[in-house]
PDB file of C-alpha atoms in Angstrom:
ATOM      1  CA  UNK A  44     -22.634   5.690  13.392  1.00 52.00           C
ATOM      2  CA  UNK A  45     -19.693   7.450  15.361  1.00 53.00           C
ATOM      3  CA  UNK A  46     -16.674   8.735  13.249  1.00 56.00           C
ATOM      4  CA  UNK A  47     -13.145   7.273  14.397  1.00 64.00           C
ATOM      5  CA  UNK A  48      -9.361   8.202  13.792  1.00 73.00           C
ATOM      6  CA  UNK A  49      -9.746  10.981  11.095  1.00 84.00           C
ATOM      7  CA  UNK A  50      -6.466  11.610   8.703  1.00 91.00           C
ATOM      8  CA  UNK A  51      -5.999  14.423   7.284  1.00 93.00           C
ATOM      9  CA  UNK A  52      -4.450  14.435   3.438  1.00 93.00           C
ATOM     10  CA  UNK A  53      -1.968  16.911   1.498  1.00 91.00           C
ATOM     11  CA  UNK A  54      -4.641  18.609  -0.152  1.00 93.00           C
ATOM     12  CA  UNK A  55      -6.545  18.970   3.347  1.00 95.00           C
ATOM     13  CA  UNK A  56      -9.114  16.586   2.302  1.00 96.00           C
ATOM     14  CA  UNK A  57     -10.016  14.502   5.620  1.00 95.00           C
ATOM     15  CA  UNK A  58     -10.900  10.892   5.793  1.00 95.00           C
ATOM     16  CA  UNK A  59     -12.776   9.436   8.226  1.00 91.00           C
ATOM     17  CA  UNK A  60     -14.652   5.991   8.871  1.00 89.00           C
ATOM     18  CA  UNK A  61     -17.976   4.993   9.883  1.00 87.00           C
ATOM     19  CA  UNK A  62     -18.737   1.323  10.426  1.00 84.00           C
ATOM     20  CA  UNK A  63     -18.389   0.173   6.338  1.00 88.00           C
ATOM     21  CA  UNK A  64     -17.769   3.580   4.856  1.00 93.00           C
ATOM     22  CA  UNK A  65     -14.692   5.963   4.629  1.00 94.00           C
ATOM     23  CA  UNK A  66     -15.635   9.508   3.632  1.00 95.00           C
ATOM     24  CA  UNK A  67     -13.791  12.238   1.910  1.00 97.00           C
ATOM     25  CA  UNK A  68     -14.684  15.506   2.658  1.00 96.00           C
ATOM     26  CA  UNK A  69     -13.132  18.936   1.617  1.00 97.00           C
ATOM     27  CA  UNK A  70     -11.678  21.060   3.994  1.00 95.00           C
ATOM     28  CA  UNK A  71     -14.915  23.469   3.930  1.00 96.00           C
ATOM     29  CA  UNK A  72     -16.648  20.032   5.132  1.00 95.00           C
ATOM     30  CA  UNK A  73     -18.583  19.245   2.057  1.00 97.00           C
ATOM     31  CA  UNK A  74     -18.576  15.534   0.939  1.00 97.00           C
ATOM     32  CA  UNK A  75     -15.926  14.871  -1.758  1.00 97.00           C
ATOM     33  CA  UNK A  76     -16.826  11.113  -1.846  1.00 97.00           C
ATOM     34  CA  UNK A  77     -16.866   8.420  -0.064  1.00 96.00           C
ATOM     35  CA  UNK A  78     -16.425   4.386  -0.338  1.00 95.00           C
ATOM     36  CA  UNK A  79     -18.056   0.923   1.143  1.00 93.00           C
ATOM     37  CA  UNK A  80     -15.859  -1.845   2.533  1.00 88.00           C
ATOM     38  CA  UNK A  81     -17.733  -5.052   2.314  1.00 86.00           C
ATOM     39  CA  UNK A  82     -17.590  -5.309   6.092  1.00 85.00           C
ATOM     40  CA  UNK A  83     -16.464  -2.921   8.866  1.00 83.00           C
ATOM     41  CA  UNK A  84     -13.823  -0.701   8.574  1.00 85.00           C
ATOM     42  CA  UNK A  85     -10.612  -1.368  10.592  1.00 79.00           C
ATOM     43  CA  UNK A  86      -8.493   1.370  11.302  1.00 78.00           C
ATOM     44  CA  UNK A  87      -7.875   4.382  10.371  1.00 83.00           C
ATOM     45  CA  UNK A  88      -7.139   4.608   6.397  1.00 90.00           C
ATOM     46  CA  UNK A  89      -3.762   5.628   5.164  1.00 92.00           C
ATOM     47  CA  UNK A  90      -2.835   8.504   2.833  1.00 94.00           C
ATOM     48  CA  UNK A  91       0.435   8.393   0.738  1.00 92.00           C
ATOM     49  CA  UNK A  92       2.280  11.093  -0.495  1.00 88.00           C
ATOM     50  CA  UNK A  93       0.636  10.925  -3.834  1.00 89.00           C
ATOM     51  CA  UNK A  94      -2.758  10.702  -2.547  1.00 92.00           C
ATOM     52  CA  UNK A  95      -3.590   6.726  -2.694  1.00 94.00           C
ATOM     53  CA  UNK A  96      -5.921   5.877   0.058  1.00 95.00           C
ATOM     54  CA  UNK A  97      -5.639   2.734   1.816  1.00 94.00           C
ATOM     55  CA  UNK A  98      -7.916   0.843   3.938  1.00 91.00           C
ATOM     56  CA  UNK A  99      -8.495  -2.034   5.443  1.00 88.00           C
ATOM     57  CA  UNK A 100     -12.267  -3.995   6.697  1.00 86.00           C
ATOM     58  CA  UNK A 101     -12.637  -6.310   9.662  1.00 82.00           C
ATOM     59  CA  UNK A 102     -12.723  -9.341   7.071  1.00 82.00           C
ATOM     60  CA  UNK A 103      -9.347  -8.939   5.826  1.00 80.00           C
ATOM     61  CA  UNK A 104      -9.816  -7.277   2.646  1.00 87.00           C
ATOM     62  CA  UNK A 105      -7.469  -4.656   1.724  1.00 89.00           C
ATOM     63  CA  UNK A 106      -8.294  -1.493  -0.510  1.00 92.00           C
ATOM     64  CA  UNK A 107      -6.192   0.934  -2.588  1.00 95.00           C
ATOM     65  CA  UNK A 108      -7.903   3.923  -3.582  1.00 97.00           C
ATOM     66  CA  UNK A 109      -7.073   6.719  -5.866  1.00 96.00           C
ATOM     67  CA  UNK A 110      -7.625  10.514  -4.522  1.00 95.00           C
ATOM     68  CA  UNK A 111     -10.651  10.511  -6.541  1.00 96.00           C
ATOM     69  CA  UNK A 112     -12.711   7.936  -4.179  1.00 96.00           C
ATOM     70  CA  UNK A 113     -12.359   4.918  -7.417  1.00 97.00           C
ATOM     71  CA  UNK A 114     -11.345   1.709  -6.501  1.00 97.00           C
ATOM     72  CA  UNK A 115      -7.046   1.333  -7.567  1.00 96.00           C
ATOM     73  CA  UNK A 116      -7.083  -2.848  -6.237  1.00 95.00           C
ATOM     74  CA  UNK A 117      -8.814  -4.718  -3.372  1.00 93.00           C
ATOM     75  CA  UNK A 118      -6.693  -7.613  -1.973  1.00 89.00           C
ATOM     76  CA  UNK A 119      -8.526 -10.401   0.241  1.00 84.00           C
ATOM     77  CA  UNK A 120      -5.375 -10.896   3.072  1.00 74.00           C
ATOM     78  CA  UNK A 121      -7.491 -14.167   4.075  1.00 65.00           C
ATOM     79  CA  UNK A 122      -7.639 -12.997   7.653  1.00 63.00           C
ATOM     80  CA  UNK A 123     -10.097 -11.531   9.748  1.00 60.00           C
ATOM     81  CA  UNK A 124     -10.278  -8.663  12.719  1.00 57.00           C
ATOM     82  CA  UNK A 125      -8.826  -5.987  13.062  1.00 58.00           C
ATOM     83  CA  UNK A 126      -6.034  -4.701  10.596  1.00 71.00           C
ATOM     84  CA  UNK A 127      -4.060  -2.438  11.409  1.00 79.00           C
ATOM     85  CA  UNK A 128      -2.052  -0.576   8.212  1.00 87.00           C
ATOM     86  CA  UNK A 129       1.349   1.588   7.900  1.00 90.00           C
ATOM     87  CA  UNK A 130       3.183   2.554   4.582  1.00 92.00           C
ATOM     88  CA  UNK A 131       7.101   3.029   4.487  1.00 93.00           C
ATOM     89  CA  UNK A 132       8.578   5.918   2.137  1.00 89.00           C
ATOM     90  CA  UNK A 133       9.198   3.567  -0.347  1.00 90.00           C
ATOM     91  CA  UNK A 134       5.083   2.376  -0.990  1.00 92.00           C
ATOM     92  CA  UNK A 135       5.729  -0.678   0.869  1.00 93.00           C
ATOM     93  CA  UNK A 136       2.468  -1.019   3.180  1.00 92.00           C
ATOM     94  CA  UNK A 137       2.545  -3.174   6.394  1.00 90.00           C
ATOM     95  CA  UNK A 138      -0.830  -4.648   7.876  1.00 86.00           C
ATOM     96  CA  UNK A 139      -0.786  -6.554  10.831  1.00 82.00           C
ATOM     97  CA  UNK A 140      -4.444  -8.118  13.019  1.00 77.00           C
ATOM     98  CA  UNK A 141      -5.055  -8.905  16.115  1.00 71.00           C
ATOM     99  CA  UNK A 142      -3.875 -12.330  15.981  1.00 74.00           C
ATOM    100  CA  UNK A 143      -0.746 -11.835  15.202  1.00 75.00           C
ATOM    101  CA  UNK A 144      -0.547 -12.107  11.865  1.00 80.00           C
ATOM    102  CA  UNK A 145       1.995  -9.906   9.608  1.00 85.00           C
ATOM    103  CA  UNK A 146       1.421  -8.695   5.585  1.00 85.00           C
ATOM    104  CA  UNK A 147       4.284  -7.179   3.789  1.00 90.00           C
ATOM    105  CA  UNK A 148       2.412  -5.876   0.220  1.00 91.00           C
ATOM    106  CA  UNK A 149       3.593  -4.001  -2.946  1.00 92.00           C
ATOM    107  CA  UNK A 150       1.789  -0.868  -3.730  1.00 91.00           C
ATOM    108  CA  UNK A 151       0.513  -2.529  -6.411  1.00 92.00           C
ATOM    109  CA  UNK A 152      -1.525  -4.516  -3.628  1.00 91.00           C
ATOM    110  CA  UNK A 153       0.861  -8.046  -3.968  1.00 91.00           C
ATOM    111  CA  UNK A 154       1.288  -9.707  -0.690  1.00 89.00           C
ATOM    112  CA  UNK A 155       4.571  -9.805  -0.795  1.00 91.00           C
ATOM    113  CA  UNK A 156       5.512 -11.780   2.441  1.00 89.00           C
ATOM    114  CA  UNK A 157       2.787 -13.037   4.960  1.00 85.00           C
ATOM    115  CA  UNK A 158       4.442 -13.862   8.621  1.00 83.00           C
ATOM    116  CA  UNK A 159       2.930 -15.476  11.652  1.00 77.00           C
ATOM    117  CA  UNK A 160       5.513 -14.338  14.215  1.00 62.00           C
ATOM    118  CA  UNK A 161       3.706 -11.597  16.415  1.00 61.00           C
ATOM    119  CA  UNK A 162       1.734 -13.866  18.007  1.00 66.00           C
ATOM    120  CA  UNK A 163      -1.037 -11.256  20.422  1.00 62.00           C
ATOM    121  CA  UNK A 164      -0.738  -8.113  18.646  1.00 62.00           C
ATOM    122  CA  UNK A 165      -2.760  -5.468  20.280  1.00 60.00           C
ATOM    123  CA  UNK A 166      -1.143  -1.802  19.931  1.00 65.00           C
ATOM    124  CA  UNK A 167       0.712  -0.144  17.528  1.00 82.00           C
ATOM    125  CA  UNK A 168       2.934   0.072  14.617  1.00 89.00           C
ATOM    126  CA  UNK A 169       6.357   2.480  13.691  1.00 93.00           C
ATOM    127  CA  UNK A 170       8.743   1.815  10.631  1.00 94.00           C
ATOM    128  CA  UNK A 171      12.583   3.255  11.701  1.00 94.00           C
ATOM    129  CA  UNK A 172      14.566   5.459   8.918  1.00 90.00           C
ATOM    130  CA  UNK A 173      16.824   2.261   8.635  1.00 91.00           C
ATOM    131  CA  UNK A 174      13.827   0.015   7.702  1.00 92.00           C
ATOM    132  CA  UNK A 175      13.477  -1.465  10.994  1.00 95.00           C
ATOM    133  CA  UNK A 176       9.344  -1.857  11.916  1.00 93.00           C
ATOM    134  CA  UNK A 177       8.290  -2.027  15.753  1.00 93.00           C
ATOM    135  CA  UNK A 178       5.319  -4.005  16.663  1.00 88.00           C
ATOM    136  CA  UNK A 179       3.768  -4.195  20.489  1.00 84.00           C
ATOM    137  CA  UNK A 180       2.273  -7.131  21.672  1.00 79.00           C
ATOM    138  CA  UNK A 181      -0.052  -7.123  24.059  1.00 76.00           C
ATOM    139  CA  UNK A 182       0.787 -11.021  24.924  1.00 73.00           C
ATOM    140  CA  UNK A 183       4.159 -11.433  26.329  1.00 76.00           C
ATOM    141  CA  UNK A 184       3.691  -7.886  26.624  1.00 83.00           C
ATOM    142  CA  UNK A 185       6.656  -6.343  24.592  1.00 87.00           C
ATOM    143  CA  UNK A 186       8.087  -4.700  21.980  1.00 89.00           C
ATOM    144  CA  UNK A 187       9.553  -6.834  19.191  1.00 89.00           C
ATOM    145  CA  UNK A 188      11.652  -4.956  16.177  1.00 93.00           C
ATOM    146  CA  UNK A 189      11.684  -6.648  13.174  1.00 93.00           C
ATOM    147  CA  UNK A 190      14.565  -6.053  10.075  1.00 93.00           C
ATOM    148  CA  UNK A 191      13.359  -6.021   6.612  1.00 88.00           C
ATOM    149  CA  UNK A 192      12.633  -9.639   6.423  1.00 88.00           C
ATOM    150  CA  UNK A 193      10.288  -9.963   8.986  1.00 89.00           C
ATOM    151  CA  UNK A 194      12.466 -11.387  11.236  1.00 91.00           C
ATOM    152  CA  UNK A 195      12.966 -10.995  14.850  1.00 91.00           C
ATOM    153  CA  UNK A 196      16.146  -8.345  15.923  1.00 95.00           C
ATOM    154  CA  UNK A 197      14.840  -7.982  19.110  1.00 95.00           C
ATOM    155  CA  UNK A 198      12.138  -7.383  22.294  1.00 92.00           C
ATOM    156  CA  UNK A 199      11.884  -5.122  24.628  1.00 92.00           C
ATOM    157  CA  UNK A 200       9.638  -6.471  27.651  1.00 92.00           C
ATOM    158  CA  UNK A 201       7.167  -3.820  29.030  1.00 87.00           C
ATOM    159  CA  UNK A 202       3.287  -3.398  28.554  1.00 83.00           C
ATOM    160  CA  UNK A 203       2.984  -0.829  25.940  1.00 79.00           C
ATOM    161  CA  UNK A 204       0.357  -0.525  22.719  1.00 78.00           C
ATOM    162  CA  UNK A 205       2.328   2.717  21.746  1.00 83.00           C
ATOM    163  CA  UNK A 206       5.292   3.064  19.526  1.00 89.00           C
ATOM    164  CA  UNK A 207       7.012   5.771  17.879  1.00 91.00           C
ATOM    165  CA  UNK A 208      10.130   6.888  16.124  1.00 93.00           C
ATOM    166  CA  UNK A 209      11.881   9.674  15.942  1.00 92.00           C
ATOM    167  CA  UNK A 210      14.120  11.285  13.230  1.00 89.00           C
ATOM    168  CA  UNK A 211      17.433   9.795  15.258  1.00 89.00           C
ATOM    169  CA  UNK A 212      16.164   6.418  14.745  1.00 87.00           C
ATOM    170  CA  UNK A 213      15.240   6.764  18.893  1.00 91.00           C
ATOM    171  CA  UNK A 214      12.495   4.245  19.995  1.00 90.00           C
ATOM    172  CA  UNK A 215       9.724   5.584  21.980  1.00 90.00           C
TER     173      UNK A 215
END
C-alpha cells in the first residue's frame, strides 16, 4: 500500500493514509495508532487546532477522531467517491465529492446543510477570512465562490484544480 498526502499535527504527530487505514505516528516515527475506514480512504485527513482528526472513506462516511486514535462520531454523508474535507476556524467542516455534491457539518458531525450546486468538482477547496469558500470545477471549468449559505457569489472561468487564499482575502 503507498502512503498519500501526509499532515502533520501541533504536537508533530503525522497522519498519513493507506488504502482503509490512517496512521499516527510520533515524530521519532514510531506508531502512535492508527484507525480503519470501512472502505478506502479519501483524502488527506484533517487536524484541528485541538487535535480532532477528521477523515473521510470513498463510501461517504465521515469520521471524527480524538488525538488519541478513538472514534469521537462517524456520519454516513449518503454519497460515494471521493470526499474531499476542509475545516473553517470556527469547527465548521466542509466536504465536497466528485460529483458535485456539497456538506456543510457541525463539529459535532450534524450535516448541517447538504447542496447540489457544484455540479463536476474535481480540484480543490479554500475558505476566505470573510467566510467566503472557493470550489474549482473541473466541468465548466471554473472557479465558483460561495457565501455562507452555499450560494453562488460568483465564477471565475479558467481550468484550474488549485485554490488558495491569502491573509488579504486575495484569490489565488
Amino acid at each position: 500500500a503507498s502512503i498519500n498526502s501526509p499532515e502533520i499535527g501541533t504536537d508533530g504527530t503525522l497522519f498519513a493514509r493507506t488504502d482503509r487505514r490512517l496512521h499516527a505516528l510520533n515524530p521519532d516515527g514510531r506508531l502512535k495508532w492508527f484507525h480503519d475506514g470501512h472502505y478506502y480512504l479519501s483524502a488527506s485527513p484533517v487536524i484541528s487546532p485541538g487535535g480532532s482528526v477528521y477523515m473521510s472513506d470513498h463510501m461517504g462516511f465521515l469520521y471524527s477522531l480524538n488525538p488519541d486514535g478513538s472514534l469521537q462520531w462517524e456520519t454516513d454523508w449518503y454519497t460515494e467517491y471521493y470526499t474531499r474535507l476542509l475545516q473553517a476556524d470556527d469547527g465548521t467542516i466542509y466536504a465536497d465529492n466528485f460529483y458535485g455534491l456539497l456538506a456543510v457539518i457541525d463539529p459535532d458531525g450534524t450535516i448541517v446543510k447538504d447542496v447540489n450546486t457544484l455540479q463536476g468538482y474535481d480540484g480543490a477547496m479554500a475558505l476566505s477570512p470573510d467566510g467566503t469558500l472557493y470550489v474549482c470545477r473541473e466541468w465548466p471549468n471554473d472557479v465558483v465562490a460561495l457565501d455562507s449559505n452555499c450560494e453562488q457569489i460568483w465564477t471565475y472561468d479558467c481550468f484550474a484544480d488549485f485554490v488558495a487564499v491569502g491573509p488579504s482575502g486575495t484569490v489565488y
